[in-house]
DNA sequence: AAGATCAGCAACCGCCTGACC
DNA sequence: TGGTCAGGCGGTTGCTGATCT
């Protein structure tokens, strides 16, 4: 078997299992006061009978103050699915693009979803062959609707959505390119990324607004909080893969900031585009 | 009401990688 | 250059509460 971590060796008598509130408090207050220099030394310094790896995991997945927690929004769910298509099981990379979510959280979410999908697939294939599914299960409304939806082929042509106010703002300011690199970070520093399309770098609140609005079916009033950039040529056309590839390639780009209007049509269009591109 | 099943979540395990000696 | 170690990651397991039968 694999090599056992020295910090996890039996002789150290480390505790395992769920963390108690007292342990959480000790770890959190220690990191708050001294920060993290060496995980392996933290258990001793914080007075914990845990191995360093366990402390790190607890901090990264649960105690970190910037964690969002709570259920995934539809928006986040769509992003995860799209990112998984692009990046595979690189949970840490996916998590890096979803602010406030840990890789473990995303992985768990995905595995739960995947398990469900596989079950549903098995059920549907066996039911088409034998059609002996229990009536109760058959009567569940749209049991497979979600899976079917996501397996739809992407449209052959993607027209990037540019909100009118964004296009107007770009036109009014005379912006002819994605030139606000300071706000967009390295994403716009990538020449391939600066080709076209509009990105609204919204704050987290706008993200939540959009998610909430998408659920309620109400189109939110968009607010420009940082910067906008518009297509160089046509506000509603001719966007190439470079733009989106750059998003995938650049871990500093937060997908939670990608502008999504409450309009389900546009939302779906963007996601369909994502799902139709392999980013190999 | 009780047992079975499911879903969500937390945590562990084993492997890989890079830094250091 | 090879060995050791710590950190990080993905896969997996096990627990718990909710829901179903």
JSON list of N, CA, C and O (backbone and C1' of nucleotides) in Angstrom, two decimals, chain A residues 2 16-17 19 53 58 69 108 119, chain B residues 7-15:
[
{"chain": "A", "resi": 2, "resn": "UNK", "atom": "N", "xyz": [0.24, 2.36, -0.02]},
{"chain": "A", "resi": 2, "resn": "UNK", "atom": "CA", "xyz": [0.96, 3.62, -0.08]},
{"chain": "A", "resi": 2, "resn": "UNK", "atom": "C", "xyz": [1.66, 3.97, 1.22]},
{"chain": "A", "resi": 2, "resn": "UNK", "atom": "O", "xyz": [1.38, 3.40, 2.26]},
{"chain": "A", "resi": 16, "resn": "UNK", "atom": "N", "xyz": [-9.78, 10.82, 14.89]},
{"chain": "A", "resi": 16, "resn": "UNK", "atom": "CA", "xyz": [-10.40, 10.76, 13.56]},
{"chain": "A", "resi": 16, "resn": "UNK", "atom": "C", "xyz": [-11.90, 11.00, 13.70]},
{"chain": "A", "resi": 16, "resn": "UNK", "atom": "O", "xyz": [-12.43, 11.06, 14.80]},
{"chain": "A", "resi": 17, "resn": "UNK", "atom": "N", "xyz": [-12.55, 11.11, 12.58]},
{"chain": "A", "resi": 17, "resn": "UNK", "atom": "CA", "xyz": [-13.99, 11.30, 12.60]},
{"chain": "A", "resi": 17, "resn": "UNK", "atom": "C", "xyz": [-14.40, 12.76, 12.64]},
{"chain": "A", "resi": 17, "resn": "UNK", "atom": "O", "xyz": [-13.60, 13.65, 12.34]},
{"chain": "A", "resi": 19, "resn": "UNK", "atom": "N", "xyz": [-15.41, 16.49, 13.52]},
{"chain": "A", "resi": 19, "resn": "UNK", "atom": "CA", "xyz": [-14.78, 17.51, 14.35]},
{"chain": "A", "resi": 19, "resn": "UNK", "atom": "C", "xyz": [-15.80, 18.05, 15.34]},
{"chain": "A", "resi": 19, "resn": "UNK", "atom": "O", "xyz": [-16.95, 18.35, 14.99]},
{"chain": "A", "resi": 53, "resn": "UNK", "atom": "N", "xyz": [-2.97, 17.02, 7.85]},
{"chain": "A", "resi": 53, "resn": "UNK", "atom": "CA", "xyz": [-3.83, 16.90, 6.67]},
{"chain": "A", "resi": 53, "resn": "UNK", "atom": "C", "xyz": [-5.29, 17.10, 7.04]},
{"chain": "A", "resi": 53, "resn": "UNK", "atom": "O", "xyz": [-6.05, 17.74, 6.33]},
{"chain": "A", "resi": 58, "resn": "UNK", "atom": "N", "xyz": [-10.17, 20.33, 7.05]},
{"chain": "A", "resi": 58, "resn": "UNK", "atom": "CA", "xyz": [-11.25, 20.96, 7.81]},
{"chain": "A", "resi": 58, "resn": "UNK", "atom": "C", "xyz": [-11.30, 22.46, 7.51]},
{"chain": "A", "resi": 58, "resn": "UNK", "atom": "O", "xyz": [-12.38, 23.04, 7.37]},
{"chain": "A", "resi": 69, "resn": "UNK", "atom": "N", "xyz": [-21.24, 28.22, 1.41]},
{"chain": "A", "resi": 69, "resn": "UNK", "atom": "CA", "xyz": [-22.12, 27.18, 1.96]},
{"chain": "A", "resi": 69, "resn": "UNK", "atom": "C", "xyz": [-23.54, 27.30, 1.43]},
{"chain": "A", "resi": 69, "resn": "UNK", "atom": "O", "xyz": [-23.84, 28.19, 0.65]},
{"chain": "A", "resi": 108, "resn": "UNK", "atom": "N", "xyz": [-18.61, 16.50, -4.27]},
{"chain": "A", "resi": 108, "resn": "UNK", "atom": "CA", "xyz": [-19.75, 15.81, -3.68]},
{"chain": "A", "resi": 108, "resn": "UNK", "atom": "C", "xyz": [-21.02, 16.08, -4.47]},
{"chain": "A", "resi": 108, "resn": "UNK", "atom": "O", "xyz": [-21.81, 15.19, -4.73]},
{"chain": "A", "resi": 119, "resn": "UNK", "atom": "N", "xyz": [-28.21, 6.19, -12.45]},
{"chain": "A", "resi": 119, "resn": "UNK", "atom": "CA", "xyz": [-29.37, 5.40, -12.07]},
{"chain": "A", "resi": 119, "resn": "UNK", "atom": "C", "xyz": [-30.53, 5.63, -13.03]},
{"chain": "A", "resi": 119, "resn": "UNK", "atom": "O", "xyz": [-31.20, 4.70, -13.46]},
{"chain": "B", "resi": 7, "resn": "DA", "atom": "P", "xyz": [-31.76, 9.66, -4.65]},
{"chain": "B", "resi": 7, "resn": "DA", "atom": "O5'", "xyz": [-31.22, 10.82, -3.70]},
{"chain": "B", "resi": 7, "resn": "DA", "atom": "C5'", "xyz": [-32.15, 11.53, -2.89]},
{"chain": "B", "resi": 7, "resn": "DA", "atom": "C4'", "xyz": [-31.42, 12.58, -2.08]},
{"chain": "B", "resi": 7, "resn": "DA", "atom": "C3'", "xyz": [-30.23, 13.23, -2.78]},
{"chain": "B", "resi": 7, "resn": "DA", "atom": "O3'", "xyz": [-30.28, 14.62, -2.55]},
{"chain": "B", "resi": 7, "resn": "DA", "atom": "C1'", "xyz": [-29.51, 12.21, -0.75]},
{"chain": "B", "resi": 8, "resn": "DG", "atom": "P", "xyz": [-29.19, 15.56, -3.14]},
{"chain": "B", "resi": 8, "resn": "DG", "atom": "O5'", "xyz": [-28.36, 15.96, -1.85]},
{"chain": "B", "resi": 8, "resn": "DG", "atom": "C5'", "xyz": [-29.08, 16.36, -0.68]},
{"chain": "B", "resi": 8, "resn": "DG", "atom": "C4'", "xyz": [-28.11, 16.59, 0.45]},
{"chain": "B", "resi": 8, "resn": "DG", "atom": "C3'", "xyz": [-26.84, 17.33, 0.05]},
{"chain": "B", "resi": 8, "resn": "DG", "atom": "O3'", "xyz": [-26.61, 18.38, 0.99]},
{"chain": "B", "resi": 8, "resn": "DG", "atom": "C1'", "xyz": [-26.28, 15.29, 1.14]},
{"chain": "B", "resi": 9, "resn": "DC", "atom": "P", "xyz": [-25.46, 19.38, 0.78]},
{"chain": "B", "resi": 9, "resn": "DC", "atom": "O5'", "xyz": [-24.37, 18.85, 1.82]},
{"chain": "B", "resi": 9, "resn": "DC", "atom": "C5'", "xyz": [-24.79, 18.55, 3.15]},
{"chain": "B", "resi": 9, "resn": "DC", "atom": "C4'", "xyz": [-23.72, 17.77, 3.85]},
{"chain": "B", "resi": 9, "resn": "DC", "atom": "C3'", "xyz": [-22.31, 18.36, 3.73]},
{"chain": "B", "resi": 9, "resn": "DC", "atom": "O3'", "xyz": [-21.90, 18.77, 5.02]},
{"chain": "B", "resi": 9, "resn": "DC", "atom": "C1'", "xyz": [-22.31, 15.99, 3.44]},
{"chain": "B", "resi": 10, "resn": "DA", "atom": "P", "xyz": [-20.63, 19.62, 5.21]},
{"chain": "B", "resi": 10, "resn": "DA", "atom": "O5'", "xyz": [-19.67, 18.60, 5.96]},
{"chain": "B", "resi": 10, "resn": "DA", "atom": "C5'", "xyz": [-20.19, 17.85, 7.06]},
{"chain": "B", "resi": 10, "resn": "DA", "atom": "C4'", "xyz": [-19.21, 16.78, 7.44]},
{"chain": "B", "resi": 10, "resn": "DA", "atom": "C3'", "xyz": [-17.76, 17.24, 7.54]},
{"chain": "B", "resi": 10, "resn": "DA", "atom": "O3'", "xyz": [-17.22, 16.76, 8.76]},
{"chain": "B", "resi": 10, "resn": "DA", "atom": "C1'", "xyz": [-17.92, 15.40, 6.04]},
{"chain": "B", "resi": 11, "resn": "DA", "atom": "P", "xyz": [-15.80, 17.18, 9.22]},
{"chain": "B", "resi": 11, "resn": "DA", "atom": "O5'", "xyz": [-14.92, 15.92, 8.80]},
{"chain": "B", "resi": 11, "resn": "DA", "atom": "C5'", "xyz": [-15.33, 14.63, 9.24]},
{"chain": "B", "resi": 11, "resn": "DA", "atom": "C4'", "xyz": [-14.54, 13.58, 8.50]},
{"chain": "B", "resi": 11, "resn": "DA", "atom": "C3'", "xyz": [-13.03, 13.81, 8.47]},
{"chain": "B", "resi": 11, "resn": "DA", "atom": "O3'", "xyz": [-12.41, 12.75, 9.17]},
{"chain": "B", "resi": 11, "resn": "DA", "atom": "C1'", "xyz": [-13.88, 13.15, 6.33]},
{"chain": "B", "resi": 12, "resn": "DC", "atom": "P", "xyz": [-10.86, 12.65, 9.36]},
{"chain": "B", "resi": 12, "resn": "DC", "atom": "O5'", "xyz": [-10.52, 11.35, 8.50]},
{"chain": "B", "resi": 12, "resn": "DC", "atom": "C5'", "xyz": [-11.36, 10.20, 8.62]},
{"chain": "B", "resi": 12, "resn": "DC", "atom": "C4'", "xyz": [-11.01, 9.20, 7.54]},
{"chain": "B", "resi": 12, "resn": "DC", "atom": "C3'", "xyz": [-9.52, 8.93, 7.39]},
{"chain": "B", "resi": 12, "resn": "DC", "atom": "O3'", "xyz": [-9.30, 7.53, 7.30]},
{"chain": "B", "resi": 12, "resn": "DC", "atom": "C1'", "xyz": [-10.44, 9.60, 5.31]},
{"chain": "B", "resi": 13, "resn": "DC", "atom": "P", "xyz": [-7.90, 6.89, 7.30]},
{"chain": "B", "resi": 13, "resn": "DC", "atom": "O5'", "xyz": [-7.68, 6.58, 5.75]},
{"chain": "B", "resi": 13, "resn": "DC", "atom": "C5'", "xyz": [-8.67, 5.85, 5.04]},
{"chain": "B", "resi": 13, "resn": "DC", "atom": "C4'", "xyz": [-8.20, 5.60, 3.62]},
{"chain": "B", "resi": 13, "resn": "DC", "atom": "C3'", "xyz": [-6.70, 5.32, 3.50]},
{"chain": "B", "resi": 13, "resn": "DC", "atom": "O3'", "xyz": [-6.51, 4.20, 2.66]},
{"chain": "B", "resi": 13, "resn": "DC", "atom": "C1'", "xyz": [-7.32, 7.17, 2.11]},
{"chain": "B", "resi": 14, "resn": "DG", "atom": "P", "xyz": [-5.09, 3.48, 2.62]},
{"chain": "B", "resi": 14, "resn": "DG", "atom": "O5'", "xyz": [-4.55, 3.93, 1.19]},
{"chain": "B", "resi": 14, "resn": "DG", "atom": "C5'", "xyz": [-5.39, 3.76, 0.06]},
{"chain": "B", "resi": 14, "resn": "DG", "atom": "C4'", "xyz": [-4.83, 4.53, -1.11]},
{"chain": "B", "resi": 14, "resn": "DG", "atom": "C3'", "xyz": [-3.32, 4.39, -1.31]},
{"chain": "B", "resi": 14, "resn": "DG", "atom": "O3'", "xyz": [-3.09, 4.13, -2.67]},
{"chain": "B", "resi": 14, "resn": "DG", "atom": "C1'", "xyz": [-3.91, 6.67, -1.21]},
{"chain": "B", "resi": 15, "resn": "DC", "atom": "P", "xyz": [-1.65, 3.75, -3.19]},
{"chain": "B", "resi": 15, "resn": "DC", "atom": "O5'", "xyz": [-1.35, 4.92, -4.24]},
{"chain": "B", "resi": 15, "resn": "DC", "atom": "C5'", "xyz": [-2.36, 5.29, -5.16]},
{"chain": "B", "resi": 15, "resn": "DC", "atom": "C4'", "xyz": [-2.08, 6.67, -5.70]},
{"chain": "B", "resi": 15, "resn": "DC", "atom": "C3'", "xyz": [-0.64, 6.87, -6.17]},
{"chain": "B", "resi": 15, "resn": "DC", "atom": "O3'", "xyz": [-0.64, 7.23, -7.54]},
{"chain": "B", "resi": 15, "resn": "DC", "atom": "C1'", "xyz": [-1.36, 8.67, -4.77]}
]
